[in-house]
Coordinates of C-alpha atoms and ligand atoms in Angstrom, one line a residue:
M1 CA 88.7 -0.8 58.4
A2 CA 91.1 -1.3 61.3
A3 CA 92.1 2.4 61.8
A4 CA 88.6 3.9 62.2
H5 CA 87.2 3.9 65.7
K6 CA 83.7 4.9 64.5
A7 CA 82.2 3.9 61.0
P8 CA 83.4 6.4 58.4
T9 CA 80.8 8.4 56.5
L10 CA 79.9 7.5 53.0
E11 CA 81.6 10.6 51.8
E12 CA 84.8 9.6 53.6
L13 CA 84.6 6.3 51.7
G14 CA 84.4 8.2 48.4
W15 CA 80.6 8.5 47.9
T16 CA 79.6 11.0 45.3
P17 CA 76.4 12.6 43.9
E18 CA 76.9 10.5 40.8
L19 CA 76.9 7.3 42.9
E20 CA 73.8 8.6 44.9
E21 CA 72.0 9.0 41.6
A22 CA 73.1 5.5 40.4
F23 CA 72.0 4.0 43.7
K24 CA 68.4 5.4 43.6
P25 CA 66.7 2.2 42.2
F26 CA 68.4 0.2 44.9
A27 CA 67.4 2.7 47.6
L28 CA 63.7 2.3 46.5
R29 CA 64.2 -1.5 47.2
G30 CA 65.3 -0.7 50.7
L31 CA 69.0 -1.6 50.1
I32 CA 71.9 0.5 51.6
P33 CA 75.2 1.2 50.1
G34 CA 78.5 -0.1 51.3
R35 CA 82.1 -0.2 49.9
I36 CA 84.1 -3.5 49.7
I37 CA 87.3 -3.2 51.7
A38 CA 88.6 -6.8 51.5
E39 CA 88.1 -9.8 49.6
H40 CA 88.0 -13.5 50.9
R41 CA 87.5 -16.7 49.2
M42 CA 83.7 -16.9 49.5
A43 CA 82.9 -13.6 51.2
C44 CA 84.2 -10.0 51.6
D45 CA 84.4 -7.2 54.2
L46 CA 82.5 -4.0 53.6
V47 CA 82.0 -0.7 55.4
C48 CA 78.5 0.9 55.4
Q49 CA 76.8 3.6 57.5
R50 CA 76.0 0.8 60.1
G51 CA 79.7 -0.2 60.5
E52 CA 82.0 -2.9 59.1
F53 CA 80.6 -6.3 58.2
T54 CA 81.4 -9.5 56.4
A55 CA 79.2 -10.0 53.4
E56 CA 78.5 -12.4 50.6
V57 CA 76.5 -12.1 47.4
S58 CA 73.0 -13.2 47.1
G59 CA 72.0 -16.5 45.3
N60 CA 70.5 -14.4 42.4
F61 CA 73.7 -12.3 42.1
R62 CA 75.8 -15.5 42.0
K63 CA 73.6 -17.0 39.3
A64 CA 73.7 -13.9 37.1
A65 CA 77.3 -12.9 37.7
G66 CA 78.7 -15.3 34.9
S67 CA 82.3 -14.1 34.9
K68 CA 84.7 -13.5 37.8
A69 CA 84.9 -9.8 37.0
G70 CA 81.1 -9.7 38.0
F71 CA 81.9 -10.4 41.5
P72 CA 82.8 -7.8 44.2
A73 CA 86.3 -6.5 44.2
V74 CA 87.9 -4.2 46.8
G75 CA 86.8 -0.6 46.1
D76 CA 83.4 -1.6 44.6
W77 CA 80.2 -0.1 45.8
A78 CA 77.6 -2.6 46.7
A79 CA 73.8 -2.5 47.4
I80 CA 73.3 -4.4 50.5
A81 CA 70.2 -6.0 52.1
F82 CA 71.1 -5.1 55.6
D83 CA 69.9 -7.4 58.4
P84 CA 71.2 -6.5 62.0
A85 CA 70.7 -10.0 63.1
A86 CA 72.5 -11.8 60.2
R87 CA 76.0 -13.2 60.6
R88 CA 76.8 -12.1 57.1
Q89 CA 75.2 -9.2 55.1
T90 CA 73.9 -9.9 51.7
I91 CA 75.2 -8.1 48.5
Q92 CA 72.4 -7.7 46.0
A93 CA 74.2 -5.8 43.3
L94 CA 77.2 -3.8 42.4
L95 CA 77.1 -0.2 41.1
P96 CA 79.1 0.4 37.8
R97 CA 82.7 0.8 38.3
R98 CA 84.1 4.3 37.4
T99 CA 87.7 2.9 37.0
R100 CA 89.4 -0.3 37.7
L101 CA 92.8 -2.0 37.8
S102 CA 92.5 -5.4 36.1
R103 CA 94.7 -8.1 34.6
K104 CA 94.1 -11.5 32.8
D105 CA 93.3 -13.9 35.4
P106 CA 96.4 -16.1 35.8
G107 CA 94.3 -19.1 36.1
G108 CA 92.1 -18.6 33.1
E109 CA 90.9 -16.6 30.0
E110 CA 89.0 -13.9 31.9
E111 CA 89.3 -10.6 33.5
Q112 CA 90.4 -10.4 37.2
V113 CA 89.6 -7.0 38.9
L114 CA 92.3 -6.2 41.3
A115 CA 90.7 -2.9 42.5
A116 CA 87.7 -0.9 41.6
N117 CA 86.7 2.8 41.6
I118 CA 90.4 3.9 42.1
D119 CA 91.8 7.3 41.4
T120 CA 95.5 6.5 41.2
V121 CA 97.6 3.4 40.8
F122 CA 100.8 3.6 42.7
I123 CA 103.2 1.4 40.7
V124 CA 105.8 0.4 43.3
I125 CA 109.1 -0.7 41.9
G126 CA 112.2 -1.6 44.1
L127 CA 115.5 0.1 43.2
D128 CA 117.3 -3.1 43.8
A129 CA 118.0 -6.3 41.7
T130 CA 114.4 -6.5 40.8
Y131 CA 114.3 -3.1 38.9
N132 CA 112.8 -3.5 35.4
L133 CA 111.7 -0.8 33.0
Q134 CA 109.6 -3.1 30.9
R135 CA 107.5 -4.0 34.1
I136 CA 106.8 -0.3 34.6
E137 CA 105.6 -0.1 31.0
R138 CA 103.4 -3.0 31.5
Y139 CA 101.8 -1.6 34.7
L140 CA 101.3 1.8 33.0
A141 CA 99.4 0.1 30.3
A142 CA 97.2 -1.8 32.7
A143 CA 96.4 1.5 34.7
G144 CA 95.6 3.3 31.5
A145 CA 93.3 0.5 30.4
G146 CA 91.3 0.8 33.6
G147 CA 91.0 4.5 33.4
A148 CA 93.1 5.5 36.5
E149 CA 96.0 7.9 36.8
A150 CA 99.4 6.2 37.5
V151 CA 102.3 7.3 39.6
I152 CA 105.6 5.4 39.3
I153 CA 107.1 5.0 42.8
L154 CA 110.8 4.0 42.8
N155 CA 111.2 2.6 46.4
K156 CA 114.4 1.7 48.1
A157 CA 116.3 4.8 47.0
D158 CA 118.7 4.1 49.9
L159 CA 120.0 1.1 47.9
A160 CA 120.6 2.9 44.5
A161 CA 123.2 5.3 43.4
D162 CA 121.5 6.1 40.1
T163 CA 118.1 7.1 41.1
A164 CA 118.1 10.4 39.3
L165 CA 119.4 8.7 36.1
K166 CA 116.5 6.1 36.3
I167 CA 113.9 9.0 36.7
E168 CA 115.4 10.7 33.8
E169 CA 115.2 7.5 31.7
I170 CA 111.6 6.9 32.5
N171 CA 110.7 10.5 32.0
S172 CA 112.4 10.5 28.7
L173 CA 110.0 7.9 27.4
G174 CA 107.1 10.4 27.7
F175 CA 104.6 8.3 29.6
G176 CA 103.1 11.3 31.3
A177 CA 103.0 9.6 34.7
Q178 CA 104.9 11.3 37.5
T179 CA 107.9 9.4 38.9
L180 CA 108.8 9.7 42.5
A181 CA 111.6 8.2 44.6
L182 CA 111.2 7.0 48.2
D183 CA 113.5 5.8 50.8
S184 CA 111.2 4.0 53.1
V185 CA 113.9 3.1 55.7
N186 CA 114.8 6.7 56.2
M187 CA 111.4 8.1 55.3
K188 CA 112.8 10.3 52.5
G189 CA 110.6 11.5 49.6
Y190 CA 107.3 11.0 51.4
E191 CA 106.3 14.7 51.2
A192 CA 105.9 14.3 47.4
L193 CA 103.1 11.7 47.9
A194 CA 100.9 14.4 49.5
A195 CA 99.8 15.7 46.1
H196 CA 98.1 12.4 45.4
I197 CA 96.8 11.5 48.8
G198 CA 93.7 13.7 49.4
P199 CA 90.4 13.0 51.2
A200 CA 88.4 10.1 49.9
R201 CA 90.9 9.5 47.1
T202 CA 91.4 5.9 46.4
I203 CA 94.8 4.6 45.7
V204 CA 95.8 1.0 44.9
F205 CA 99.4 0.0 45.4
A206 CA 100.6 -2.5 42.7
G207 CA 103.9 -4.1 42.0
S208 CA 106.1 -7.2 42.5
S209 CA 106.5 -8.9 45.8
G210 CA 109.1 -7.2 48.0
A211 CA 108.9 -3.9 46.3
G212 CA 107.7 -2.3 49.6
K213 CA 104.0 -1.7 49.1
S214 CA 103.0 -2.7 52.6
T215 CA 106.0 -0.9 54.1
I216 CA 105.0 2.3 52.4
I217 CA 101.3 1.9 53.6
N218 CA 102.6 1.2 57.2
N219 CA 104.7 4.3 57.0
L220 CA 101.8 6.4 55.8
L221 CA 99.5 4.9 58.4
G222 CA 102.1 5.3 61.2
R223 CA 101.5 1.8 62.4
A224 CA 102.4 -1.8 61.4
A225 CA 99.0 -2.6 60.0
Q226 CA 100.3 -5.0 57.3
L227 CA 103.0 -7.7 57.7
T228 CA 106.2 -7.1 55.8
S229 CA 109.2 -9.4 55.4
A230 CA 112.7 -9.3 54.2
V231 CA 113.4 -10.1 50.4
R232 CA 115.7 -12.9 49.4
E233 CA 119.4 -12.2 49.6
G234 CA 121.0 -12.7 46.1
D235 CA 118.1 -11.7 43.8
S236 CA 116.0 -9.3 46.0
K237 CA 112.8 -11.2 45.3
G238 CA 109.9 -10.8 47.8
R239 CA 108.3 -13.6 49.8
H240 CA 104.7 -13.0 48.8
T241 CA 104.0 -11.7 52.3
T242 CA 100.7 -9.9 51.6
T243 CA 98.1 -12.5 50.6
G244 CA 94.9 -10.5 50.1
R245 CA 93.7 -7.2 48.9
R246 CA 92.6 -4.7 51.7
M247 CA 91.8 -1.0 51.9
F248 CA 92.8 1.3 54.8
I249 CA 91.7 4.8 55.7
L250 CA 94.7 7.1 56.1
P251 CA 94.2 9.2 59.2
G252 CA 94.5 12.9 58.6
S253 CA 94.3 13.0 54.8
G254 CA 91.4 10.6 54.7
A255 CA 92.7 8.8 51.5
L256 CA 91.9 5.2 50.9
L257 CA 94.8 3.0 50.4
I258 CA 94.6 -0.6 48.9
D259 CA 97.4 -2.9 49.6
T260 CA 97.7 -5.8 47.2
P261 CA 99.8 -9.0 47.1
G262 CA 103.0 -8.9 44.9
M263 CA 102.3 -10.0 41.4
R264 CA 104.4 -12.6 39.7
G265 CA 103.3 -11.3 36.3
L266 CA 100.8 -9.0 35.0
E267 CA 99.2 -10.2 31.8
L268 CA 97.2 -7.4 30.4
W269 CA 93.5 -7.0 30.2
A270 CA 93.7 -4.2 27.8
G271 CA 92.9 -3.2 24.2
E272 CA 95.5 -2.3 21.5
L273 CA 94.2 1.3 21.5
T274 CA 95.1 1.6 25.2
V275 CA 98.5 0.1 24.6
D276 CA 99.1 2.7 21.8
E277 CA 98.0 5.5 24.2
T278 CA 100.4 4.3 26.8
F279 CA 103.3 4.4 24.3
E280 CA 102.7 7.9 23.2
D281 CA 106.3 8.4 22.1
I282 CA 106.0 5.4 19.5
Q283 CA 102.6 6.8 18.4
A284 CA 104.0 10.3 17.8
L285 CA 106.9 8.7 15.7
A286 CA 104.3 6.5 13.8
G287 CA 102.4 9.7 12.9
Q288 CA 105.4 11.0 11.1
C289 CA 105.7 7.9 8.8
R290 CA 104.9 8.4 5.0
F291 CA 102.1 6.0 5.2
D292 CA 99.3 6.1 7.7
N293 CA 99.3 2.2 7.9
C294 CA 102.9 1.8 8.1
S295 CA 103.9 -1.5 9.7
H296 CA 107.4 -0.1 10.4
S297 CA 108.9 -3.2 8.7
N298 CA 109.9 -2.3 5.2
E299 CA 108.1 0.8 4.1
P300 CA 110.1 3.9 2.8
S301 CA 110.3 6.9 5.0
C302 CA 109.3 5.1 8.1
A303 CA 110.0 7.3 11.2
V304 CA 109.9 4.5 13.6
R305 CA 112.7 2.5 11.9
E306 CA 114.8 5.8 11.4
A307 CA 114.4 6.5 15.1
L308 CA 115.6 3.0 15.9
A309 CA 118.5 3.3 13.6
S310 CA 119.6 6.7 15.0
G311 CA 119.2 5.4 18.5
K312 CA 116.5 8.1 19.3
L313 CA 114.1 5.2 20.0
D314 CA 115.3 2.6 22.4
R315 CA 115.2 -1.0 21.0
A316 CA 114.2 -2.6 24.3
H317 CA 111.4 -0.1 24.7
Y318 CA 110.1 -0.6 21.3
G319 CA 110.4 -4.4 21.6
N320 CA 108.4 -4.3 24.8
Y321 CA 105.6 -2.1 23.0
L322 CA 105.5 -4.8 20.2
K323 CA 105.2 -7.6 22.8
I324 CA 102.4 -5.9 24.8
R325 CA 100.6 -4.8 21.8
E326 CA 100.8 -8.4 20.5
E327 CA 99.4 -9.7 23.8
A328 CA 96.5 -7.2 23.6
S329 CA 95.6 -8.3 20.0
R330 CA 95.8 -12.0 21.0
L331 CA 93.5 -11.3 24.0
K332 CA 91.1 -9.5 21.7
A333 CA 91.0 -12.5 19.3
R334 CA 90.4 -14.9 22.2
T335 CA 87.7 -12.7 24.0
D336 CA 85.9 -12.0 20.7
I337 CA 85.4 -15.9 20.3
A338 CA 84.4 -16.2 23.9
E339 CA 81.9 -13.4 23.6
R340 CA 80.4 -15.0 20.4
V341 CA 80.2 -18.4 22.1
K342 CA 78.4 -16.7 25.2
R343 CA 76.0 -14.8 23.0
K344 CA 75.1 -17.9 21.1
A345 CA 74.4 -19.7 24.5
E346 CA 72.4 -16.6 25.7
N347 CA 70.2 -16.8 22.6
K348 CA 69.1 -20.3 23.5
R349 CA 68.2 -19.2 27.2
P350 CA 64.6 -18.4 28.2
P351 CA 63.8 -14.7 28.5
E352 CA 65.0 -12.8 31.5
T353 CA 62.7 -11.9 34.4
P354 CA 62.7 -8.3 35.7
E355 CA 64.5 -9.5 38.9
N356 CA 67.4 -11.2 37.2
T357 CA 67.6 -8.3 34.7
T358 CA 68.3 -5.9 37.7
H359 CA 71.0 -8.1 39.0
K360 CA 72.6 -8.3 35.5
R361 CA 72.7 -4.6 35.2
G362 CA 74.4 -4.4 38.6
R363 CA 77.1 -7.0 37.7
R364 CA 78.1 -5.5 34.3
P365 CA 79.7 -2.2 35.0
Ligands
LIG401 N1 116.4 -0.9 51.9 C1 115.1 -0.7 51.9 N2 114.3 -1.8 52.1 C2 113.0 -1.5 52.1 C3 112.5 -0.3 51.7 N3 111.1 -0.4 51.6 C4 110.8 -1.6 52.0 N4 111.9 -2.3 52.3 C5 112.0 -3.7 52.8 O1 111.7 -4.6 51.7 C6 111.1 -5.8 52.3 C7 109.7 -6.1 51.5 O2 108.8 -5.1 52.0 P1 107.3 -5.3 51.9 O3 106.7 -4.0 52.2 O4 106.9 -6.6 52.7 O5 107.1 -5.5 50.3 P2 105.6 -5.8 49.5 O6 105.7 -5.1 48.3 O7 104.4 -5.5 50.5 O8 105.8 -7.4 49.3 P3 104.5 -8.5 49.2 O9 103.6 -8.2 50.2 O10 105.1 -9.8 49.2 O11 103.9 -8.2 47.8 C8 111.0 -5.5 53.8 O12 112.0 -6.1 54.5 C9 111.1 -4.0 54.0 O13 111.6 -3.7 55.1 C10 113.3 0.8 51.3 O14 113.0 1.8 50.9 N5 114.6 0.4 51.4
LIG402 MG1 102.9 -6.6 51.1

């Protein structure tokens, strides 16, 4: 972690008594804990009590991992077979993830974990031509699915004349997430971040390219730790400047900030229930329909249709809810099939040895 002159303590990295307990079986095997701070193609960087190292997973880990989500993600806690003479340290297992921010892997039908063990997702949205309320709703659903709190950060307030109106519009949808406005050129609004940035709290910055994620991180760190670059004139789209996920320790507050590359799209890795929980306003309306199983299409006394007709429920907001929910139900259908195929294949495999059982437990948080 570039800012630290000496290796941070485990507590500064977010270690808790619960993690200590979960780590006991690995400690008995002589392994030591470390936190993943960056991912590379075939390796990752981690910090442990001995310092910062590059590491890769063991052969057994690789064999047992199965899916992409089983491999180390930034924020994961790993059990390391430490060898001071090795060029790369070896990760034997991962501790179960408390929370995560995931999406559907753009290249396949599986989960991609963008960050693990996070307290808060900062959803960074530019108040420029890229502003899009539906995108905010999508990120909120993703944060909710992974169990993390979300904060909506409307950046580039210097470019917008209607920031207060936009905040009001978001708040009126009742997501329950705080919405903050920042002007990162003139450093305005930063004091409001303090409530979320505390010692050993892990925060992942997510959002489209060019929204200003790395700029905010640099401003907080007080140095140009991450490259930033100007957005395209015309449509304000970013240039995908950040190419990997990386964690930084914030001097002073001790928070752990994860920068991520801007996402072109965020296909959800979430269940229908999470989507319903995110769109609380629609659930509250649905609760007032005459029939419990109202489909809001043609039933009498449907509170959702009435709210749409009166303008109380915004059509675009409702349309986005239906779209995201449909995505979640399609994903469920696909993953159910994949799970059945996998289980069938597993039933044909020879019984597991105690060794590979341990690794399996580590990989399936
Ligand atoms: N006007 C204005 N420009 C900003 C603000 N914050 C960031 N920018 C500019 O927006 C551009 C993109 O910022 P980055 O921090 O590189 O954006 P990013 O979200 O990290 O983008 P990727 O790394 O591509 O995902 C840079 O030119 C920043 O200087 C702001 O509050 N106001
Ligand atoms: Mg960036």
